[in-house]
Tab-separated table of C-alpha atoms and ligand atoms in Angstrom:
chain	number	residue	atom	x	y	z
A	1	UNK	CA	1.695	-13.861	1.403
A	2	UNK	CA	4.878	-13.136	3.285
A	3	UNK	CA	3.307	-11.658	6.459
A	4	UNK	CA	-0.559	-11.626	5.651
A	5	UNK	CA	-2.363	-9.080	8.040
A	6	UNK	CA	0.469	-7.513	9.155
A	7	UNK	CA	-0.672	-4.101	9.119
A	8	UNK	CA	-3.558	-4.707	11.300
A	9	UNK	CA	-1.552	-5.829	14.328
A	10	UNK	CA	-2.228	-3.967	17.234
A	11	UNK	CA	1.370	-3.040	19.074
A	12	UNK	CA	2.086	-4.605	22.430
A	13	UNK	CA	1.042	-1.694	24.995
A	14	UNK	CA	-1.524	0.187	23.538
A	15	UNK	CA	-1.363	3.264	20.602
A	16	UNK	CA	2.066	4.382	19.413
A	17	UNK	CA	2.556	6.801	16.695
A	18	UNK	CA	4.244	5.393	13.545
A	19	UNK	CA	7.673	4.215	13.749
A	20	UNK	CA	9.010	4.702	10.155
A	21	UNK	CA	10.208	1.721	8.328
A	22	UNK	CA	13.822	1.263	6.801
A	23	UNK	CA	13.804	4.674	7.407
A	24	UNK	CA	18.153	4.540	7.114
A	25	UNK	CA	17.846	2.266	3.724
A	26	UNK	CA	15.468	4.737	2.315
A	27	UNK	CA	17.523	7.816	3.305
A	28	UNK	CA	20.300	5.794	1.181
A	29	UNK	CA	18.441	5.187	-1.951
A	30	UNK	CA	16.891	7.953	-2.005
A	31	UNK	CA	19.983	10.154	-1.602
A	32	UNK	CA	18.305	13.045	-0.385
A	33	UNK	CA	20.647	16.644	-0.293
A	34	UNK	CA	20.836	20.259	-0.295
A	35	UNK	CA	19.020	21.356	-3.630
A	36	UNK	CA	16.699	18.725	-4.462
A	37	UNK	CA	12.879	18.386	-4.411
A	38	UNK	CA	11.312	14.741	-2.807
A	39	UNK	CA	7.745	13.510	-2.886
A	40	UNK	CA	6.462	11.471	-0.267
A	41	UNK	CA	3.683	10.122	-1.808
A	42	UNK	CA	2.992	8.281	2.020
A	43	UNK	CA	3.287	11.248	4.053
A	44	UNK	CA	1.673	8.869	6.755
A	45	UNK	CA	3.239	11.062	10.766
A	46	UNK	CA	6.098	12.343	8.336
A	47	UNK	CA	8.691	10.470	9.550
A	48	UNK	CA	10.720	9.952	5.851
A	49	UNK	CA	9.660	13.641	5.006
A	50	UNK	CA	11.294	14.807	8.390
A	51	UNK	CA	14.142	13.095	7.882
A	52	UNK	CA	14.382	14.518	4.119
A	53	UNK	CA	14.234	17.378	5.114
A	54	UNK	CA	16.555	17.236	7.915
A	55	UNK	CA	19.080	16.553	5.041
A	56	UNK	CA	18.690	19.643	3.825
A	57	UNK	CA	16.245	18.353	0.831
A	58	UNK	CA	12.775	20.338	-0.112
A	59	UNK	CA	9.742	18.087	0.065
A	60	UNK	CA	6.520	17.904	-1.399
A	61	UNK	CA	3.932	15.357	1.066
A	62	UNK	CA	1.467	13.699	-0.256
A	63	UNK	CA	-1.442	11.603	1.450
A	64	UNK	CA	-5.510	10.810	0.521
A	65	UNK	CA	-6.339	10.782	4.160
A	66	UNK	CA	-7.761	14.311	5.711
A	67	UNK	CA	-6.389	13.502	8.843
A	68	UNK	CA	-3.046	13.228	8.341
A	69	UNK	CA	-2.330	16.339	6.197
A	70	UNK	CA	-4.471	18.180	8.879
A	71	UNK	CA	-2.200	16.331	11.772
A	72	UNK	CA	0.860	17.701	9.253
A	73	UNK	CA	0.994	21.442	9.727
A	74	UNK	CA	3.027	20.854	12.918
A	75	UNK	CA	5.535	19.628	10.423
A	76	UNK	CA	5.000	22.640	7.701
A	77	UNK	CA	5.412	25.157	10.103
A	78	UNK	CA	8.925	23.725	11.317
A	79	UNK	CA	10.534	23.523	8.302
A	80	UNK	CA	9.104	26.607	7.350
A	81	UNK	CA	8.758	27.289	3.307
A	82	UNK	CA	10.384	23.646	2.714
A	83	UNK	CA	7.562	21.098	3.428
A	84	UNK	CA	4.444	21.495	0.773
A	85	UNK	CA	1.848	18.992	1.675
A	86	UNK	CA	-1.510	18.176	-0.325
A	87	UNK	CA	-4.501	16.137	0.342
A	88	UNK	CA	-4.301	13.821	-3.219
A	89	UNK	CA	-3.769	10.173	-3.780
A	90	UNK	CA	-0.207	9.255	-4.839
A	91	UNK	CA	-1.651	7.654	-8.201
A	92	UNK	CA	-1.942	11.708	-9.062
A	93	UNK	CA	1.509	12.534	-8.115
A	94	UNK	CA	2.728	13.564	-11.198
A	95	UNK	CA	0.039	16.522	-11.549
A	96	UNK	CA	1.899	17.763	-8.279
A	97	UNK	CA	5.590	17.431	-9.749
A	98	UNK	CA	7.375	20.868	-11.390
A	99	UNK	CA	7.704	21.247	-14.817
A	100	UNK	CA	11.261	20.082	-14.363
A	101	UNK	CA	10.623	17.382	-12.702
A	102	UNK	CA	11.590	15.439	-9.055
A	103	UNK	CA	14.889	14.156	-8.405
A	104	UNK	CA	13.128	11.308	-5.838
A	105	UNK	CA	9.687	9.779	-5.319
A	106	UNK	CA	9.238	7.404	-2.048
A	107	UNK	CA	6.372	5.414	-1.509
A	108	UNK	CA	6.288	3.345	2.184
A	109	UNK	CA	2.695	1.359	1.107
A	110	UNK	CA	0.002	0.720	3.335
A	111	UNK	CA	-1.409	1.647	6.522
A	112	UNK	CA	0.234	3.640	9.714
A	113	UNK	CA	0.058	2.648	13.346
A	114	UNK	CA	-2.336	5.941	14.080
A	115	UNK	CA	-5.017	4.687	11.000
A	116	UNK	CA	-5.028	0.731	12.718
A	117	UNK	CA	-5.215	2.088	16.090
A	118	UNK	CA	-8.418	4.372	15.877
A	119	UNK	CA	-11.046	2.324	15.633
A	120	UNK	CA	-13.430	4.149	14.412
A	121	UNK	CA	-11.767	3.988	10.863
A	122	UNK	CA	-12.693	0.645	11.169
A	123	UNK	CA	-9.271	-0.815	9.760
A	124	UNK	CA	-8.736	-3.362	12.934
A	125	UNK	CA	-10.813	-6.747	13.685
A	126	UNK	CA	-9.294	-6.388	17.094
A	127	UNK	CA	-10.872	-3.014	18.339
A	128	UNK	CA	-14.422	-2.693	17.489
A	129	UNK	CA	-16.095	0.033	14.937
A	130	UNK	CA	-17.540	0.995	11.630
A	131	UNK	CA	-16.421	-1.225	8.616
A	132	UNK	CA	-15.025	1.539	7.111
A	133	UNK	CA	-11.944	1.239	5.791
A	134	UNK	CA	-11.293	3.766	3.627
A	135	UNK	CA	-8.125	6.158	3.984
A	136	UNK	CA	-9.785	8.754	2.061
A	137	UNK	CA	-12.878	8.746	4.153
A	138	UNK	CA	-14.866	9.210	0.753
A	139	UNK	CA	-16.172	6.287	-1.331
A	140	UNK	CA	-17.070	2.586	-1.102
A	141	UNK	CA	-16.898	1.373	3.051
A	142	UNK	CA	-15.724	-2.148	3.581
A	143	UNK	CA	-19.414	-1.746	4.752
A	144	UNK	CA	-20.297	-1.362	1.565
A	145	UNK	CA	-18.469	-4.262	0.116
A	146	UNK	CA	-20.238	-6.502	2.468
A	147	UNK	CA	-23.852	-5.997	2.491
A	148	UNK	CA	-23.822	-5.205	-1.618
A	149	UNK	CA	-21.133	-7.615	-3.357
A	150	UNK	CA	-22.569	-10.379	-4.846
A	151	UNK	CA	-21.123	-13.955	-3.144
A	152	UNK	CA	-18.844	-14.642	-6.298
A	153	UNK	CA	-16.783	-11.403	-6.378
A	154	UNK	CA	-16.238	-11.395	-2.069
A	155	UNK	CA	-14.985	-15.094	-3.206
A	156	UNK	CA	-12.722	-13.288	-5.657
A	157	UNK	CA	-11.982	-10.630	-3.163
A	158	UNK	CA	-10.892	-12.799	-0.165
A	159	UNK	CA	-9.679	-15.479	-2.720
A	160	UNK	CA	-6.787	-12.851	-4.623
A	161	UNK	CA	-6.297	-9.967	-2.361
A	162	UNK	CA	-6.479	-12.192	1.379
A	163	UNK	CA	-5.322	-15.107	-0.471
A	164	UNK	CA	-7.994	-16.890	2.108
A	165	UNK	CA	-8.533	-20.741	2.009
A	166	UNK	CA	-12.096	-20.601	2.682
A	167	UNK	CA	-13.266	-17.445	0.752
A	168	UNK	CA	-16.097	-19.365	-0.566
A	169	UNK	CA	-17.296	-20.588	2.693
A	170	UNK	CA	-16.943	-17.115	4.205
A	171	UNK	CA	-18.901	-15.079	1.430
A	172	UNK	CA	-21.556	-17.503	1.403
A	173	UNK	CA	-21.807	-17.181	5.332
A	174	UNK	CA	-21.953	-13.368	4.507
A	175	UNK	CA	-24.531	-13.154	2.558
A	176	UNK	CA	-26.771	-15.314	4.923
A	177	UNK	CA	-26.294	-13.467	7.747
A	178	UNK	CA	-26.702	-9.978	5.716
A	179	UNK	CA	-30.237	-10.989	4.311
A	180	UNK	CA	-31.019	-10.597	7.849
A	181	UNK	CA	-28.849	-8.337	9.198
A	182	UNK	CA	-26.542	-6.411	7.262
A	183	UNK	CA	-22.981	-5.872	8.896
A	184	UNK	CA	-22.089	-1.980	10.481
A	185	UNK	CA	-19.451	-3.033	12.512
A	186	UNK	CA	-15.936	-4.800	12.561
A	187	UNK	CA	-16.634	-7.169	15.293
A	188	UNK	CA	-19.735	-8.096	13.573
A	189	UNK	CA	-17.740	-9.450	10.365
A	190	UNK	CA	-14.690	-11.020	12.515
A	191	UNK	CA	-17.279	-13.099	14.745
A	192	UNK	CA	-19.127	-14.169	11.704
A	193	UNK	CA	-15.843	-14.955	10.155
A	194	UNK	CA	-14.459	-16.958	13.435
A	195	UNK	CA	-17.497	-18.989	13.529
A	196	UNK	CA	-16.916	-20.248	9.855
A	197	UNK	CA	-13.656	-20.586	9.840
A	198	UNK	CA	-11.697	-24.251	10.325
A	199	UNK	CA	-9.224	-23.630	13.077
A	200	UNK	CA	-6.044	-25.443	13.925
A	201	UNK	CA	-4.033	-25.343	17.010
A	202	UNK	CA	-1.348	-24.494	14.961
A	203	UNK	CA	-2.680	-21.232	13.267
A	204	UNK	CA	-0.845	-18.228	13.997
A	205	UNK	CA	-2.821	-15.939	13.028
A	206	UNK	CA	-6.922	-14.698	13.995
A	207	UNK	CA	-9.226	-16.344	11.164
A	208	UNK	CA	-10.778	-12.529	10.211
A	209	UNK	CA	-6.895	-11.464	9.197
A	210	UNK	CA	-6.846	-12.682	5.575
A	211	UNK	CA	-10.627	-10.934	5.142
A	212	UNK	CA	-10.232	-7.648	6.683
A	213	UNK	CA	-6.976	-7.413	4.873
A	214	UNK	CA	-8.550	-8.442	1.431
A	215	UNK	CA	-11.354	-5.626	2.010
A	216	UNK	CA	-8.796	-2.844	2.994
A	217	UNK	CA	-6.952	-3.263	-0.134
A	218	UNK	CA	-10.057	-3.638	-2.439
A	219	UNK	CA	-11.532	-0.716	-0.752
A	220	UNK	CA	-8.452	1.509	-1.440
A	221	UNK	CA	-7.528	0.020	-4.347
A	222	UNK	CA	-4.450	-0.487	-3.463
A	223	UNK	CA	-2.958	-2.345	-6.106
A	224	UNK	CA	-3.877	0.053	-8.520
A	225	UNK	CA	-2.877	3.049	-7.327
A	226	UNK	CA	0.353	1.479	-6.783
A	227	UNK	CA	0.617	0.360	-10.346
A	228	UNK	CA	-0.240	3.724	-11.558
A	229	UNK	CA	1.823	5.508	-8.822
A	230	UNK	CA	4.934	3.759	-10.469
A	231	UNK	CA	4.053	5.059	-14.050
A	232	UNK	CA	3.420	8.285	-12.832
A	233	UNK	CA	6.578	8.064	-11.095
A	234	UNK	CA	8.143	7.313	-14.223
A	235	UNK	CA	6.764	10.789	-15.930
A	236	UNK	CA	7.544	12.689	-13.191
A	237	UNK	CA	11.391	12.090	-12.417
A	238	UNK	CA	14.133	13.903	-13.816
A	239	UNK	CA	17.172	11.445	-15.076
A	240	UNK	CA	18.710	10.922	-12.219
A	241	UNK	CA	15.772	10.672	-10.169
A	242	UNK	CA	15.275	8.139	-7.758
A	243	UNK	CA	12.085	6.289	-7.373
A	244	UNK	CA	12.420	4.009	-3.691
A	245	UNK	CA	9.211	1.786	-3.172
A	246	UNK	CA	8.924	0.041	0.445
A	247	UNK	CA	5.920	-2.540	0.649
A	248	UNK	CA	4.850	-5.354	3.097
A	249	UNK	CA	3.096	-8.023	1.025
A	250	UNK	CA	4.159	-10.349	-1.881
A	251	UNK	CA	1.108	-8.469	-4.131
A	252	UNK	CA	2.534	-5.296	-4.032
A	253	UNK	CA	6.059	-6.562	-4.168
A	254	UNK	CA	5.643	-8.366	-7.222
A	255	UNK	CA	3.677	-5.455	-8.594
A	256	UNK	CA	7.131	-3.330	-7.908
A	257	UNK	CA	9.228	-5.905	-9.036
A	258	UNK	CA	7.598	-6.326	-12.103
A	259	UNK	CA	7.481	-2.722	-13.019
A	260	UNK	CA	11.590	-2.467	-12.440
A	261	UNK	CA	12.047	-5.328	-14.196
A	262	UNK	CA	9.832	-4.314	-17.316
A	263	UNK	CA	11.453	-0.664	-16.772
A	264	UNK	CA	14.651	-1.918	-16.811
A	265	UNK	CA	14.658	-4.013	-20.104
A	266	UNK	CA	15.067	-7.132	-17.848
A	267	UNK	CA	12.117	-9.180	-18.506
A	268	UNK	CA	13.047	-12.843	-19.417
A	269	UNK	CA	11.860	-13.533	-22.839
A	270	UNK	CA	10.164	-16.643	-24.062
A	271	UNK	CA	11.165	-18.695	-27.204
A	272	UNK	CA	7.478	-19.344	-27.892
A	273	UNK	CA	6.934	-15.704	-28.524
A	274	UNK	CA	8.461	-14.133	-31.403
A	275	UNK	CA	11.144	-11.543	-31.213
A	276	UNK	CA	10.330	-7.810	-29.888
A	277	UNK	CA	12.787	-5.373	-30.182
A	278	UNK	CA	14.342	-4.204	-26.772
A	279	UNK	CA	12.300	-0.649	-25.423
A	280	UNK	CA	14.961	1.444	-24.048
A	281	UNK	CA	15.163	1.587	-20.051
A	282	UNK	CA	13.725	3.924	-18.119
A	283	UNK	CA	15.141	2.908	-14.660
A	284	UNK	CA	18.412	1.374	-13.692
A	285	UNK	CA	18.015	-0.516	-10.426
A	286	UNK	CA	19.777	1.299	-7.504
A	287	UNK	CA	21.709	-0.645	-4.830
A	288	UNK	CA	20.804	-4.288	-4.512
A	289	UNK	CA	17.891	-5.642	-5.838
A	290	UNK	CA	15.425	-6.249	-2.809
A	291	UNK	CA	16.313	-4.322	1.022
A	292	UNK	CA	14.866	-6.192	3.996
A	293	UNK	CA	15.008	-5.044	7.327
A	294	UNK	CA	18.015	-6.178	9.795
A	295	UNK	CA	17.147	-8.061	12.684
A	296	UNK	CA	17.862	-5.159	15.493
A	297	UNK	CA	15.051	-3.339	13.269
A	298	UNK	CA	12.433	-5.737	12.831
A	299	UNK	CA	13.454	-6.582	17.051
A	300	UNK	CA	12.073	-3.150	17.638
A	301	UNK	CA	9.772	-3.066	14.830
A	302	UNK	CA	7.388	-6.210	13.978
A	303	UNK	CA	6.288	-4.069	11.427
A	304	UNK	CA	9.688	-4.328	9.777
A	305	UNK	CA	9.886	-8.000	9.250
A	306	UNK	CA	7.677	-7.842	6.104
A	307	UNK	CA	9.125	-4.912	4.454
A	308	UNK	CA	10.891	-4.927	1.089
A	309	UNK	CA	12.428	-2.339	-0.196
A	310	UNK	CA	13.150	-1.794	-4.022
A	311	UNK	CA	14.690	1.069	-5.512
A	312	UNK	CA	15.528	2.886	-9.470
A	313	UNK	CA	17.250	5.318	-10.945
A	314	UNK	CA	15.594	7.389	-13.795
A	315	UNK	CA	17.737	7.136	-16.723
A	316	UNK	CA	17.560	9.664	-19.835
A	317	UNK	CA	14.929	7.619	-21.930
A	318	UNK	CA	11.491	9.216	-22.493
A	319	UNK	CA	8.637	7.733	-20.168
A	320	UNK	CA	6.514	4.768	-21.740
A	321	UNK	CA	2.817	4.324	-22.339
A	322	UNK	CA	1.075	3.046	-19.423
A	323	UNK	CA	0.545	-0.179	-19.822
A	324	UNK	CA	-1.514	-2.129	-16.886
A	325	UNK	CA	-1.037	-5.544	-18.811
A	326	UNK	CA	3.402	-5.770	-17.173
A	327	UNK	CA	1.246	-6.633	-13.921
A	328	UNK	CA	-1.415	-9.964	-13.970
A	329	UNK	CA	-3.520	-8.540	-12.178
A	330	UNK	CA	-6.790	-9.773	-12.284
A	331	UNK	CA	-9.800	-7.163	-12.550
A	332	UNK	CA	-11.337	-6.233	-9.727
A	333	UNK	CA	-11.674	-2.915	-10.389
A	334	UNK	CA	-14.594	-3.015	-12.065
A	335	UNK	CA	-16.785	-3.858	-8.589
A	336	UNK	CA	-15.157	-0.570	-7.299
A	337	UNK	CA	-17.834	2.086	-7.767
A	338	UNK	CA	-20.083	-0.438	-6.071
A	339	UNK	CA	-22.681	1.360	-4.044
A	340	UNK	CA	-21.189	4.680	-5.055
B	1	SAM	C1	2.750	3.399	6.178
B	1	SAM	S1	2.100	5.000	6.282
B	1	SAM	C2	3.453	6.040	5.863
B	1	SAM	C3	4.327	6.375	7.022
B	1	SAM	C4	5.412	7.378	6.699
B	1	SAM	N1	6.388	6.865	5.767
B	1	SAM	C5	6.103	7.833	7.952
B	1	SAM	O1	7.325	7.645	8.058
B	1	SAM	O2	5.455	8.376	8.851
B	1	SAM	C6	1.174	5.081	4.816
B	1	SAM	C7	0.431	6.389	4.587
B	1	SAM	O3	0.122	6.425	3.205
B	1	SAM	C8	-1.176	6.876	3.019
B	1	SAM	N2	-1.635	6.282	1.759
B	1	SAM	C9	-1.887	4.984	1.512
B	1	SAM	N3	-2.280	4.815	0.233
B	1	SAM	C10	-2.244	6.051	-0.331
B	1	SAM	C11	-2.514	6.533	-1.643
B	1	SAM	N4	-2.922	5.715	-2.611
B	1	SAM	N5	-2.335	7.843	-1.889
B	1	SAM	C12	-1.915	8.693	-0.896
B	1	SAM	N6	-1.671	8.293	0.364
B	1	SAM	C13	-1.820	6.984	0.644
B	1	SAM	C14	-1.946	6.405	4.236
B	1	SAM	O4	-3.057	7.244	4.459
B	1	SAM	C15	-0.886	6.504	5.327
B	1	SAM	O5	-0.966	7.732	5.989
């Protein structure tokens, strides 16, 4: 994983509100202008949407967490009759598009600096609160996930979505400790964690990172609202459209990647299967293939250094059948009405 906890790194100096990444590199795949209607599916402290708008753009902000659309009607009232926001998750953005569609859909993945720095959402090993977890604030708690799983799927869990070394080790250690006590808070789990965990003088990073950041996406389901953010995208744009996706780990990457590359008829074929005849593209890929930050950004912004940013353009083809199987991704979804 190219930068594995990333998100849960608390900044040098205390809280800061979120400092938007690629925000330039967006703004130019995106092509936002006078006349056109933008969903920010991450509406996060609005710093793309603000910027949208400021070029002269109408948007329409998306975000599941309560907090932040409540936090947004500073924003609404400034650009007054130009900034819609709504409370949804962005896998249900295309049951918020017009009839005639969006000419751009941008997606900046993950977790802002305000979510990791209150602790009681419980996102952040290093400040202590609930294991919570969930952006939404409805559903399955990391909480949840840790007293109820059985050991084999928090193996899976840690295993695919951490990619952690020692998952095994770790859920077994879990599910000692919870027959006794079951876990409430975040420093509970990361001390548990630190006293399993192998550690070398030469590891970088705290042993709970892999963990917490294996339960925050399985909690959110984060892969799979991705996956089905990008077909949605797909229904949503007009031709012409741009669809600009910025994440910070290889998983969603490749997830991104994958879709593009499926979308765009470029998929290598294999001479062991037979022939299929080409599906006409949907997207055309936009500027270069992958954006990463430039070094005076990611200077300022550690948050930067893991960010990739990939970009399409809607083309005039008709929108495919969804079709989860473009992705390998393994099913985990199944554990995620656990406890519900
Ligand atoms: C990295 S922040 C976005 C920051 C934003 N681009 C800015 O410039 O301020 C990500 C935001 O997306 C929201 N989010 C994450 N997953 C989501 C989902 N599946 N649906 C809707 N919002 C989501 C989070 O609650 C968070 O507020």
């Amino acid at each position: 994983m190219a930068n594995p906890g990333e998100d849960v790194t608390e900044p040098e100096g205390g809280p800061v509100r979120h400092i938007p990444v690629l925000l330039a590199e967006v703004l130019d795949a995106l092509d936002p202008a006078e006349g056109k209607l933008i969903l920010d599916g991450t509406f996060g402290a609005g710093g793309y949407s603000s910027a949208i708008l400021d070029a002269g753009a109408q948007v329409i902000g998306l975000d599941r967490d309560p907090t932040v659309i409540a936090s947004g009607r500073v924003l609404v009232e400034r650009y007054a009759g130009r900034l819609t926001l709504i409370s949804s998750q962005f896998s249900d953005l295309a049951e918020h598009a017009p009839k005639d569609g969006l000419d751009g859909v941008v997606l900046d993945i993950g977790v802002s600096s305000m979510q990791i720095d209150e602790a009681e959402r419980g996102f952040s090993f290093q400040r202590n609160g609930p294991l919570d977890m969930r952006m939404s604030r409805a559903g399955v708690s990391a909480a949840d996930v840790v007293n109820r799983a059985k050991v084999g799927d928090l193996t899976r869990i840690f295993g695919f979505l951490g990619e952690e070394k020692h998952s095994g080790r770790i859920a077994r250690a879990i599910e000692k400790r919870r027959a006794t006590a079951p876990f409430t808070t975040t420093r509970e789990l990361a001390n548990l964690i630190e006293t399993v965990s192998p550690r070398k003088a030469k590891d970088k990073i705290h042993p709970a990172t892999r963990v917490f950041q294996a339960l925050r996406i399985f909690v959110n389901d984060e892969l799979g609202e991705l996956a089905q953010a990008l077909f949605a995208a797909e229904r949503a744009l007009k031709p012409g459209g741009r669809l600009v996706v910025v994440t910070f780990h290889s998983l969603e990457d490749r997830i991104v990647k994958q879709f593009f590359a499926d979308r765009s008829g470029k998929v290598s074929g294999s001479r062991h299967l037979p022939m299929v005849e080409a599906k006409p593209a949907t997207f055309e890929t936009v500027g270069k293939s992958v954006v990463h930050a430039t070094d005076a950004e990611a200077e300022i912004n550690p948050r930067a250094r893991s960010a990739k940013l990939r970009a399409g353009l809607r083309t005039h083809s008709a929108a495919r059948t969804v079709d989860m199987s473009i992705f390998d991704l393994p099913d985990l979804a199944s554990l995620a009405t656990m406890g519900a």
